Each structure stands twice: as structure tokens, then as C-alpha cells.
Amino acid sequence: MRMYDLIYTKKLGGALSPDQIAFWVKGAADGSIPDEQSASLLMAICWRGMTTEETLALTLAMRDSGKRMNLSSVPGTKVDKHSTGGVGDKTTLILGPIVAACGVPCPMFSGRGLGHTGGTVDKFAAIPGLKVELTDAEFIRSLAETGFANSAPTGDIAPADKKLYALRDVTATVESIPLITASIMSKKLAGGADALVLDVKCGPTAFMKTLEDAQILAQSMVDVGSAHGMQIRALITRMDAPLGWAIGNALEVMESVEILRGEHGDSELAQMSFRLAAEMLIMGGAAKTLIEAQALVEACIQDGSALETLRRFTALNGGDAKALDDFGRLPQAGQTVDILSDRAGHLSAMDGRALGLLAMDLGAGRKDRNDVLDLGVGIRVHGRVGQRIAAGDRLFTIHAKAGARIDPAPYLATLQITETRPLATPWLLATIGC
Ligand code: URA
């Protein structure tokens, strides 16, 4: 088989066979196919797309490029969640303990952040001592003993994805629905869960800018998961303003704990986390209907068992569980600076991507894969879209390194303040799958 022929076929819009796809993925991962040929094929896929059969074959070949977790020693239907990424998205920290507290095992491999979105692993790393790279045995022990396990993926889960993602990153080929599908689903299938809830973000600050594209991506992932015997369902959710009040790692731990304590229950972040958790409980067999599942979620917040599960997960994996009750033990910023509104009106839009980039500049996120984060810095967002504000109202509190100069202008530029109240838009745009 010659890589040249694969590139030529795809350049003309033809379909590749499963054998051809397996040949490419194996060669890309072991280095026998040069990067320039893989990069050419990636670009051809970006332009010409892939059939459902090709996407399935690509996902399988990438899954089988490394090890597959065997979670069969833990009883029950194991349910995972994946979000395509948003600014301030800390739903994993909230729903993982909720789902586990309701008796459904929740195994999750999460990523580190790059660019304007933070990574779940970085948020967990803000809990002092918490081990965020677990061995297989530690991962399974955490799942068995606390019902929840979260770890950065080890290098041997879908290593072909690592190689191909790095090439996509430098060849402007990240935004391709079959490539995104295979990248995400190969890791999820290798992770060993039986069921998966997807949170596909849609909006100006997400990968998928339109509802139509988000629906195509969601359907593509649902098709691949179902074809491999996974129970799978996708929620398409709006992504424009940051999710919740916190952007930045330790701040996001604080907000997650507050929600697990029963605070901010009417916020979009809480509502979204509770709904995703409820979907997971249905898939895990703990509830039959959404109403039943939502009642279980509510009960484990009210009786404190969800927060207690997070404490037990933290302690078991070497973390300081007292920091969840005493936020002074979490990493702190050197200084805080308030940013006040320079005018009155309705807060009608907030640019989450721009705020994510500002948080990255403060040190909360990575510009480059090797950057070391400052886990204490970030942004507290005081206003909510739709709210009426007066001149002089506090809009943001910036948690910055000591001595850093904070210019309010780029923060104020992330907001649209208008005379008229904006139309309220729902956070849940569509659902797809079983
Ligand atoms: N997240 C992934 O893991 N892969 C993609 O291709 C896009 C988002």
C-alpha cells in the first residue's frame, strides 16, 4: 500500500477503505509515514470530508493504536461525559461527584487546557496535593471506592490521536467534523465507559459556531458511539458568555464546591451540570425518567452526599480535602483588582473567548503546551447577561499576580451594554441520541 495513493484518492473526493485507514493511522503513530504525507491527507479530509464508514474506521484504528481500559472489575454501568470545551466550563467537577453519589460509577479522562479554554485536569490540580495523573490501578481504585475517577489520559490511550492532533494543530485542520469525531470518540471508547453523555457547545466562542454544524458533529459522534455498542446521547448547549462566575483554576474549584453546597442553584452552570448529571443517571440505570433523575440530583445536593463524594475522591487521591471547606488553603492570587462599569444599561452580551484569553494572559491558561500555570489567578465575573447595571457597579474582580498592572479597557471591551434588555435565549438548544 502506498500513502501517495491514499492522498490522491481523498484529493479527488474518493472514499478510503478500512484497511487503508488502518495503514495510515499505524504508520502515522509509529513514524513510518512521514508527517508531510499525513498532513496532506489531513488537509484533503478537511476539504473532502469522510463518509460515516470512513469516520468509523478512523475512530477504531485510532482507538486500537494504544491500550483500552478494562473497568469490568467495577460493577454497574460506567457513564462518562465529554464537553467540546467552553470558557469557565467546570461541569465535570460538579457532576462527577453527583453521579457517583447517586450510585452510578463515573470514570473520566480529562484534558489540560490550551488557549482560551481551561482544562479539567488543571482545575483539579488547584486542589493541593491531588494527583491528576493516575495509574490504571489508582484510576480503578478511585472508581471502585468513591464512584468517581478523573485523570489526565496516560500516553498509551489512543497515541495516534496525540500524533495526528499535533499535526492538525499546526496545519489548520482541527475544524473538521470527521477528524474531531474520531479524535474524541477514539479516546472515549478506549477509556472503557459503557455510556457517554456529550455536551456539544455551540456559539461564537465554540468550535461549532452554528446549530446546524453542532448538530452534524453531535450526530456524527452519536453514530460512531452507537456503532461500537456504547449508549450515547448528546446535548447541544449555547456557548457565548463564560459559564458561571469563575474563570481560573482555584476559583473554578470554589464555584464548583459552592454549587455542591447548594448555592447558585438557579445559575446556568448549575442547571446545565444538573441536567447532564440527570442524563447520566438515566443511562446508568439509577432513574427511568428525567424527573426522577432530577430528584436524585437535588437530594444528593441537599443531603451533602455529592460534596462528601468530592471530599472522599480528593482524600483518596492525595489531595487536601480540607481545602474544599476552607478556600484559604487553595492557591491564591497576589492581588485583586475590581473593574467597575463606566456606564449604565443592560448587560446584553459577554465575549467568553476574549475573557478566556485575558485569563490566559493572567497566567490561568497556557499559550504553549509547556507553560506553567498560576493556579490562583483568574477572573470573577459579577454581572450576568440580561442584568441591568448602573455606572460604578462592579463587573469583574481580577485575581492577578502581585505587582501585575491591570488595564480595565480590554475587560470592559468584552461587554456589550445596551439601552434595551436583550432577548433571553435558552442554554439547551437541542438533544440528539437515545
Ligand atoms: N477535542 C479533542 O479531543 N479532539 C478534537 O479534535 C477536538 C477537541
Short mmCIF file of C-alpha atoms and ligand atoms in Angstrom, two decimals:
data_model
loop_
_atom_site.label_atom_id
_atom_site.label_comp_id
_atom_site.label_asym_id
_atom_site.label_seq_id
_atom_site.Cartn_x
_atom_site.Cartn_y
_atom_site.Cartn_z
CA MET A 1 0.00 0.00 0.00
CA ARG A 2 1.32 3.49 -0.83
CA MET A 3 0.43 6.58 1.19
CA TYR A 4 0.59 8.58 -2.07
CA ASP A 5 -2.46 6.65 -3.39
CA LEU A 6 -4.48 7.41 -0.24
CA ILE A 7 -3.75 11.12 -0.56
CA TYR A 8 -4.59 11.08 -4.28
CA THR A 9 -7.90 9.24 -3.70
CA LYS A 10 -9.01 11.68 -1.00
CA LYS A 11 -7.84 14.70 -3.00
CA LEU A 12 -10.34 13.67 -5.70
CA GLY A 13 -13.10 13.12 -3.11
CA GLY A 14 -13.00 9.31 -3.05
CA ALA A 15 -13.52 7.10 -0.02
CA LEU A 16 -10.72 5.22 1.74
CA SER A 17 -11.14 1.58 2.77
CA PRO A 18 -10.83 0.50 6.44
CA ASP A 19 -7.52 -1.20 5.54
CA GLN A 20 -6.15 1.97 4.01
CA ILE A 21 -7.20 3.99 7.05
CA ALA A 22 -5.64 1.45 9.43
CA PHE A 23 -2.41 1.53 7.36
CA TRP A 24 -2.26 5.35 7.64
CA VAL A 25 -3.04 5.54 11.37
CA LYS A 26 -0.48 2.86 12.23
CA GLY A 27 2.17 4.50 10.05
CA ALA A 28 1.47 7.98 11.45
CA ALA A 29 1.79 6.69 15.02
CA ASP A 30 4.95 4.60 14.53
CA GLY A 31 6.67 7.22 12.35
CA SER A 32 6.91 5.05 9.22
CA ILE A 33 4.71 7.55 7.33
CA PRO A 34 6.33 10.99 7.12
CA ASP A 35 4.48 13.93 8.70
CA GLU A 36 4.18 15.77 5.35
CA GLN A 37 2.13 12.91 3.89
CA SER A 38 -0.13 12.71 6.97
CA ALA A 39 -0.52 16.50 6.86
CA SER A 40 -1.57 16.34 3.17
CA LEU A 41 -4.14 13.66 3.88
CA LEU A 42 -5.49 15.65 6.84
CA MET A 43 -5.96 18.69 4.60
CA ALA A 44 -7.65 16.56 1.92
CA ILE A 45 -10.02 15.14 4.60
CA CYS A 46 -10.75 18.66 5.77
CA TRP A 47 -11.84 19.69 2.26
CA ARG A 48 -13.45 16.46 1.05
CA GLY A 49 -14.85 15.06 4.30
CA MET A 50 -15.35 11.40 5.16
CA THR A 51 -18.29 9.01 4.88
CA THR A 52 -19.78 7.58 8.07
CA GLU A 53 -17.98 4.28 7.33
CA GLU A 54 -14.64 6.06 6.96
CA THR A 55 -15.18 8.00 10.19
CA LEU A 56 -15.99 4.73 11.97
CA ALA A 57 -12.87 3.06 10.59
CA LEU A 58 -10.70 6.04 11.56
CA THR A 59 -12.08 6.03 15.11
CA LEU A 60 -11.44 2.30 15.50
CA ALA A 61 -7.92 2.50 14.11
CA MET A 62 -7.11 5.38 16.49
CA ARG A 63 -8.68 3.61 19.47
CA ASP A 64 -6.65 0.48 18.71
CA SER A 65 -3.37 2.41 18.40
CA GLY A 66 -3.00 2.09 22.21
CA LYS A 67 -4.37 0.34 25.24
CA ARG A 68 -8.04 0.06 26.22
CA MET A 69 -9.05 0.47 29.86
CA ASN A 70 -10.77 -2.55 31.34
CA LEU A 71 -13.18 -1.34 34.01
CA SER A 72 -15.09 -4.62 34.30
CA SER A 73 -13.95 -5.15 37.90
CA VAL A 74 -16.15 -2.21 38.93
CA PRO A 75 -19.81 -3.28 38.93
CA GLY A 76 -22.52 -1.24 37.21
CA THR A 77 -22.92 0.74 34.02
CA LYS A 78 -19.99 3.16 33.86
CA VAL A 79 -21.05 6.55 32.49
CA ASP A 80 -18.69 9.23 31.18
CA LYS A 81 -19.31 12.78 29.94
CA HIS A 82 -17.44 14.81 27.35
CA SER A 83 -17.71 18.51 26.64
CA THR A 84 -16.31 20.05 23.46
CA GLY A 85 -14.99 22.88 25.63
CA GLY A 86 -16.05 26.25 26.88
CA VAL A 87 -14.72 29.13 28.98
CA GLY A 88 -15.48 28.59 32.67
CA ASP A 89 -16.78 25.06 31.99
CA LYS A 90 -16.32 23.23 35.25
CA THR A 91 -19.28 20.85 34.90
CA THR A 92 -17.09 17.74 35.43
CA LEU A 93 -16.13 18.89 38.95
CA ILE A 94 -19.83 19.23 39.78
CA LEU A 95 -21.49 16.32 38.01
CA GLY A 96 -18.81 13.67 38.64
CA PRO A 97 -19.41 13.68 42.42
CA ILE A 98 -23.20 13.99 41.92
CA VAL A 99 -23.42 10.97 39.63
CA ALA A 100 -21.13 8.92 41.87
CA ALA A 101 -23.13 9.90 44.99
CA CYS A 102 -26.27 8.59 43.25
CA GLY A 103 -24.62 5.19 42.77
CA VAL A 104 -23.53 5.35 39.12
CA PRO A 105 -19.77 4.90 38.55
CA CYS A 106 -18.30 7.82 36.64
CA PRO A 107 -14.85 7.27 35.03
CA MET A 108 -13.38 10.27 33.23
CA PHE A 109 -10.17 11.09 31.43
CA SER A 110 -9.84 14.85 31.07
CA GLY A 111 -7.50 17.14 29.20
CA ARG A 112 -5.20 20.01 30.11
CA GLY A 113 -6.16 23.41 28.76
CA LEU A 114 -4.61 25.18 25.79
CA GLY A 115 -5.55 28.65 24.54
CA HIS A 116 -8.72 30.34 25.72
CA THR A 117 -10.41 27.28 27.29
CA GLY A 118 -9.20 25.78 30.56
CA GLY A 119 -8.75 22.04 31.08
CA THR A 120 -10.48 19.99 33.77
CA VAL A 121 -7.15 18.46 34.82
CA ASP A 122 -5.78 21.96 35.57
CA LYS A 123 -8.83 22.77 37.69
CA PHE A 124 -8.40 19.59 39.74
CA ALA A 125 -4.66 20.39 40.03
CA ALA A 126 -5.64 23.52 42.00
CA ILE A 127 -6.63 21.26 44.93
CA PRO A 128 -3.32 20.98 46.81
CA GLY A 129 -1.75 17.53 46.58
CA LEU A 130 -4.45 15.99 44.39
CA LYS A 131 -2.87 13.54 41.99
CA VAL A 132 -4.18 14.27 38.49
CA GLU A 133 -2.25 11.61 36.58
CA LEU A 134 -3.42 8.29 37.97
CA THR A 135 -2.01 4.89 37.10
CA ASP A 136 -4.55 2.34 35.81
CA ALA A 137 -4.66 0.71 39.24
CA GLU A 138 -5.20 4.07 41.01
CA PHE A 139 -7.90 5.03 38.50
CA ILE A 140 -9.80 1.78 39.04
CA ARG A 141 -9.38 2.03 42.85
CA SER A 142 -10.78 5.57 42.84
CA LEU A 143 -13.75 4.43 40.74
CA ALA A 144 -14.39 1.39 42.94
CA GLU A 145 -14.03 3.22 46.28
CA THR A 146 -15.58 6.62 45.56
CA GLY A 147 -17.60 6.02 42.36
CA PHE A 148 -15.60 8.76 40.62
CA ALA A 149 -12.25 8.74 38.85
CA ASN A 150 -10.64 11.56 36.92
CA SER A 151 -7.19 11.57 35.39
CA ALA A 152 -5.17 13.08 32.59
CA PRO A 153 -5.03 10.40 29.91
CA THR A 154 -1.90 8.30 30.04
CA GLY A 155 0.27 8.41 26.88
CA ASP A 156 -0.88 4.99 25.83
CA ILE A 157 -4.57 5.86 25.36
CA ALA A 158 -5.05 6.47 21.60
CA PRO A 159 -1.45 7.59 20.95
CA ALA A 160 -2.29 8.03 17.24
CA ASP A 161 -4.62 10.88 18.27
CA LYS A 162 -1.77 12.65 20.03
CA LYS A 163 0.34 12.48 16.90
CA LEU A 164 -2.45 13.49 14.50
CA TYR A 165 -3.82 16.22 16.80
CA ALA A 166 -0.36 17.83 16.99
CA LEU A 167 -0.21 17.83 13.17
CA ARG A 168 -3.76 19.22 12.89
CA ASP A 169 -2.86 21.97 15.33
CA VAL A 170 -0.09 23.32 13.06
CA THR A 171 -1.81 22.69 9.70
CA ALA A 172 -5.16 24.46 10.36
CA THR A 173 -7.01 21.14 10.13
CA VAL A 174 -8.54 20.97 13.61
CA GLU A 175 -12.01 22.09 12.50
CA SER A 176 -13.13 19.03 10.53
CA ILE A 177 -16.16 17.10 11.76
CA PRO A 178 -14.85 13.57 10.94
CA LEU A 179 -11.45 14.38 12.44
CA ILE A 180 -12.97 15.85 15.63
CA THR A 181 -15.34 12.85 15.88
CA ALA A 182 -12.55 10.29 15.54
CA SER A 183 -10.26 12.20 17.91
CA ILE A 184 -12.83 12.46 20.71
CA MET A 185 -14.53 9.11 20.24
CA SER A 186 -11.32 7.06 19.93
CA LYS A 187 -10.27 8.31 23.40
CA LYS A 188 -13.74 7.81 24.87
CA LEU A 189 -14.01 4.25 23.53
CA ALA A 190 -10.50 3.41 24.79
CA GLY A 191 -11.42 4.89 28.20
CA GLY A 192 -13.68 1.93 28.91
CA ALA A 193 -17.03 3.56 29.84
CA ASP A 194 -20.26 1.84 28.76
CA ALA A 195 -22.22 5.04 28.21
CA LEU A 196 -21.44 8.64 27.31
CA VAL A 197 -23.24 11.96 27.52
CA LEU A 198 -21.86 14.59 25.16
CA ASP A 199 -22.11 18.32 25.73
CA VAL A 200 -21.57 19.83 22.29
CA LYS A 201 -21.03 23.55 22.63
CA CYS A 202 -22.44 25.87 20.01
CA GLY A 203 -21.87 29.58 19.54
CA PRO A 204 -19.38 32.26 18.67
CA THR A 205 -16.81 31.07 21.24
CA ALA A 206 -17.12 27.33 20.45
CA PHE A 207 -15.65 25.06 17.74
CA MET A 208 -19.12 24.80 16.23
CA LYS A 209 -20.46 28.28 15.50
CA THR A 210 -23.90 27.31 14.16
CA LEU A 211 -26.63 24.99 15.43
CA GLU A 212 -26.50 23.14 12.10
CA ASP A 213 -22.77 22.33 12.46
CA ALA A 214 -23.18 21.41 16.13
CA GLN A 215 -25.99 19.02 15.17
CA ILE A 216 -23.86 17.40 12.46
CA LEU A 217 -20.93 16.93 14.88
CA ALA A 218 -23.22 15.58 17.62
CA GLN A 219 -24.91 13.15 15.22
CA SER A 220 -21.54 12.01 13.90
CA MET A 221 -20.28 11.22 17.43
CA VAL A 222 -23.58 9.54 18.37
CA ASP A 223 -23.39 7.37 15.21
CA VAL A 224 -19.81 6.30 15.95
CA GLY A 225 -20.51 5.57 19.64
CA SER A 226 -23.70 3.61 18.87
CA ALA A 227 -21.95 1.59 16.16
CA HIS A 228 -19.43 0.50 18.80
CA GLY A 229 -22.10 -0.56 21.28
CA MET A 230 -21.95 2.49 23.51
CA GLN A 231 -25.13 4.11 24.92
CA ILE A 232 -24.72 7.70 23.84
CA ARG A 233 -26.70 10.92 23.91
CA ALA A 234 -25.73 14.48 23.05
CA LEU A 235 -26.94 17.81 24.39
CA ILE A 236 -26.20 20.87 22.31
CA THR A 237 -25.66 23.84 24.59
CA ARG A 238 -25.13 27.54 23.94
CA MET A 239 -21.62 28.90 24.44
CA ASP A 240 -21.05 32.62 24.35
CA ALA A 241 -20.62 34.16 27.83
CA PRO A 242 -18.41 32.32 30.34
CA LEU A 243 -20.14 29.52 32.23
CA GLY A 244 -20.56 30.61 35.84
CA TRP A 245 -18.80 33.34 37.81
CA ALA A 246 -15.30 31.85 37.83
CA ILE A 247 -12.59 31.67 35.17
CA GLY A 248 -9.29 30.35 36.52
CA ASN A 249 -8.39 27.11 38.23
CA ALA A 250 -8.69 27.62 42.02
CA LEU A 251 -11.65 29.99 41.50
CA GLU A 252 -13.41 27.30 39.47
CA VAL A 253 -12.89 24.77 42.27
CA MET A 254 -14.50 27.27 44.68
CA GLU A 255 -17.52 27.79 42.41
CA SER A 256 -17.98 24.04 41.91
CA VAL A 257 -17.91 23.45 45.68
CA GLU A 258 -20.41 26.26 46.21
CA ILE A 259 -22.81 24.58 43.78
CA LEU A 260 -22.31 21.22 45.52
CA ARG A 261 -23.17 23.02 48.78
CA GLY A 262 -26.48 24.07 47.23
CA GLU A 263 -25.56 27.66 46.30
CA HIS A 264 -26.23 29.33 42.88
CA GLY A 265 -28.86 26.66 42.13
CA ASP A 266 -30.60 28.85 39.55
CA SER A 267 -27.44 29.65 37.60
CA GLU A 268 -26.98 28.31 34.07
CA LEU A 269 -23.88 26.45 35.24
CA ALA A 270 -25.82 24.62 37.97
CA GLN A 271 -28.80 23.93 35.70
CA MET A 272 -26.55 22.57 32.95
CA SER A 273 -24.50 20.43 35.35
CA PHE A 274 -27.65 19.04 36.99
CA ARG A 275 -29.23 18.22 33.62
CA LEU A 276 -26.09 16.47 32.33
CA ALA A 277 -25.88 14.55 35.61
CA ALA A 278 -29.56 13.55 35.31
CA GLU A 279 -28.97 12.24 31.77
CA MET A 280 -26.04 10.21 33.11
CA LEU A 281 -28.17 8.76 35.90
CA ILE A 282 -30.77 7.59 33.39
CA MET A 283 -28.07 5.93 31.28
CA GLY A 284 -26.58 4.34 34.39
CA GLY A 285 -29.96 2.85 35.32
CA ALA A 286 -30.43 4.87 38.54
CA ALA A 287 -33.57 6.58 37.20
CA LYS A 288 -36.13 5.96 34.48
CA THR A 289 -37.29 9.48 33.74
CA LEU A 290 -35.74 12.91 33.73
CA ILE A 291 -37.98 14.00 36.63
CA GLU A 292 -36.87 11.02 38.72
CA ALA A 293 -33.22 11.66 37.87
CA GLN A 294 -33.51 15.37 38.70
CA ALA A 295 -34.99 14.49 42.09
CA LEU A 296 -31.96 12.26 42.82
CA VAL A 297 -29.62 15.10 41.85
CA GLU A 298 -31.46 17.54 44.10
CA ALA A 299 -31.43 15.06 47.02
CA CYS A 300 -27.67 14.43 46.91
CA ILE A 301 -27.00 18.19 46.93
CA GLN A 302 -29.41 18.72 49.82
CA ASP A 303 -28.08 15.86 51.99
CA GLY A 304 -24.44 16.79 51.31
CA SER A 305 -23.53 13.40 49.81
CA ALA A 306 -22.32 14.88 46.50
CA LEU A 307 -19.88 17.20 48.28
CA GLU A 308 -18.85 14.36 50.58
CA THR A 309 -18.05 12.26 47.48
CA LEU A 310 -15.76 15.02 46.20
CA ARG A 311 -14.03 15.12 49.61
CA ARG A 312 -13.53 11.33 49.55
CA PHE A 313 -12.24 11.37 45.94
CA THR A 314 -9.84 14.18 46.88
CA ALA A 315 -8.52 12.48 50.03
CA LEU A 316 -8.13 9.08 48.35
CA ASN A 317 -6.03 10.60 45.57
CA GLY A 318 -3.65 12.51 47.86
CA GLY A 319 -5.44 15.88 47.88
CA ASP A 320 -6.16 18.22 50.77
CA ALA A 321 -9.90 17.61 51.29
CA LYS A 322 -9.97 20.38 53.95
CA ALA A 323 -9.35 22.88 51.13
CA LEU A 324 -12.87 22.15 49.87
CA ASP A 325 -14.27 23.62 53.10
CA ASP A 326 -11.59 26.22 53.73
CA PHE A 327 -10.85 28.04 50.46
CA GLY A 328 -7.89 29.81 52.12
CA ARG A 329 -5.99 26.51 51.62
CA LEU A 330 -6.40 26.76 47.80
CA PRO A 331 -3.83 28.67 45.67
CA GLN A 332 -4.39 32.43 45.98
CA ALA A 333 -3.60 35.35 43.67
CA GLY A 334 -1.12 38.03 44.76
CA GLN A 335 -3.63 40.88 44.37
CA THR A 336 -7.24 41.55 43.40
CA VAL A 337 -8.44 44.48 41.31
CA ASP A 338 -12.10 45.46 40.76
CA ILE A 339 -13.28 46.65 37.36
CA LEU A 340 -16.27 48.97 37.52
CA SER A 341 -18.80 49.80 34.85
CA ASP A 342 -18.22 53.10 33.09
CA ARG A 343 -21.88 53.37 32.09
CA ALA A 344 -25.44 52.29 32.83
CA GLY A 345 -27.64 49.98 30.76
CA HIS A 346 -28.43 46.35 30.17
CA LEU A 347 -25.63 43.82 30.00
CA SER A 348 -26.59 42.29 26.67
CA ALA A 349 -23.54 40.19 25.71
CA MET A 350 -20.23 39.00 27.13
CA ASP A 351 -17.40 37.68 24.95
CA GLY A 352 -16.34 34.45 26.65
CA ARG A 353 -13.48 33.81 24.27
CA ALA A 354 -11.95 37.25 24.93
CA LEU A 355 -12.31 36.72 28.69
CA GLY A 356 -10.70 33.29 28.34
CA LEU A 357 -7.75 34.89 26.55
CA LEU A 358 -7.46 37.57 29.25
CA ALA A 359 -7.43 34.84 31.92
CA MET A 360 -4.73 33.06 29.92
CA ASP A 361 -2.67 36.30 29.90
CA LEU A 362 -3.03 36.47 33.70
CA GLY A 363 -1.42 33.00 33.87
CA ALA A 364 -4.54 30.84 34.31
CA GLY A 365 -4.15 29.18 30.90
CA ARG A 366 -1.42 28.03 28.52
CA LYS A 367 -0.29 29.84 25.38
CA ASP A 368 2.13 26.99 24.78
CA ARG A 369 1.85 23.34 25.84
CA ASN A 370 4.86 23.72 28.17
CA ASP A 371 3.68 26.84 30.04
CA VAL A 372 3.44 26.51 33.83
CA LEU A 373 0.13 27.81 35.20
CA ASP A 374 -0.51 30.10 38.15
CA LEU A 375 -3.43 28.19 39.68
CA GLY A 376 -4.55 31.10 41.89
CA VAL A 377 -5.14 33.74 39.20
CA GLY A 378 -8.29 34.33 37.18
CA ILE A 379 -11.40 36.42 36.78
CA ARG A 380 -14.53 36.64 38.94
CA VAL A 381 -17.42 37.72 36.72
CA HIS A 382 -20.01 39.67 38.72
CA GLY A 383 -22.53 40.57 36.01
CA ARG A 384 -24.89 38.22 34.21
CA VAL A 385 -26.17 38.71 30.68
CA GLY A 386 -29.64 40.26 30.85
CA GLN A 387 -28.95 42.13 34.10
CA ARG A 388 -29.44 45.89 34.47
CA ILE A 389 -26.30 47.68 35.64
CA ALA A 390 -25.52 51.18 36.90
CA ALA A 391 -22.36 53.20 36.29
CA GLY A 392 -19.87 52.29 39.02
CA ASP A 393 -21.19 48.73 39.51
CA ARG A 394 -18.51 46.09 39.96
CA LEU A 395 -18.32 43.95 36.80
CA PHE A 396 -15.20 41.86 37.34
CA THR A 397 -12.67 41.17 40.08
CA ILE A 398 -9.30 40.31 38.59
CA HIS A 399 -7.18 37.90 40.62
CA ALA A 400 -3.67 38.63 39.37
CA LYS A 401 -0.03 38.07 40.22
CA ALA A 402 1.34 40.57 42.75
CA GLY A 403 2.51 43.74 41.01
CA ALA A 404 0.84 42.96 37.63
CA ARG A 405 -0.65 46.09 36.05
CA ILE A 406 -4.32 45.59 35.19
CA ASP A 407 -5.76 47.75 32.41
CA PRO A 408 -9.59 47.80 32.67
CA ALA A 409 -10.09 48.62 28.95
CA PRO A 410 -9.79 45.08 27.47
CA TYR A 411 -12.12 43.75 30.19
CA LEU A 412 -14.74 46.41 29.53
CA ALA A 413 -14.41 45.73 25.79
CA THR A 414 -15.67 42.15 26.34
CA LEU A 415 -19.10 43.50 27.29
CA GLN A 416 -21.96 44.95 25.31
CA ILE A 417 -24.02 47.35 27.37
CA THR A 418 -27.20 48.48 25.62
CA GLU A 419 -30.26 50.57 26.41
CA THR A 420 -32.66 47.75 25.68
CA ARG A 421 -32.85 44.45 27.52
CA PRO A 422 -31.58 41.54 25.36
CA LEU A 423 -33.89 38.65 24.49
CA ALA A 424 -33.34 35.71 26.83
CA THR A 425 -32.03 32.64 24.98
CA PRO A 426 -32.14 29.10 26.39
CA TRP A 427 -28.88 27.30 27.23
CA LEU A 428 -30.16 23.96 25.91
CA LEU A 429 -30.52 24.15 22.14
CA ALA A 430 -31.18 20.53 21.13
CA THR A 431 -30.74 16.89 22.16
CA ILE A 432 -29.63 14.01 19.94
CA GLY A 433 -29.49 10.27 20.57
CA CYS A 434 -31.17 7.58 22.67
N1 URA B 1 -11.08 17.74 21.41
C1 URA B 1 -10.38 16.62 21.03
O1 URA B 1 -10.01 15.80 21.86
N2 URA B 1 -10.15 16.47 19.73
C2 URA B 1 -10.55 17.32 18.78
O2 URA B 1 -10.29 17.10 17.61
C3 URA B 1 -11.25 18.48 19.19
C4 URA B 1 -11.50 18.65 20.52
#
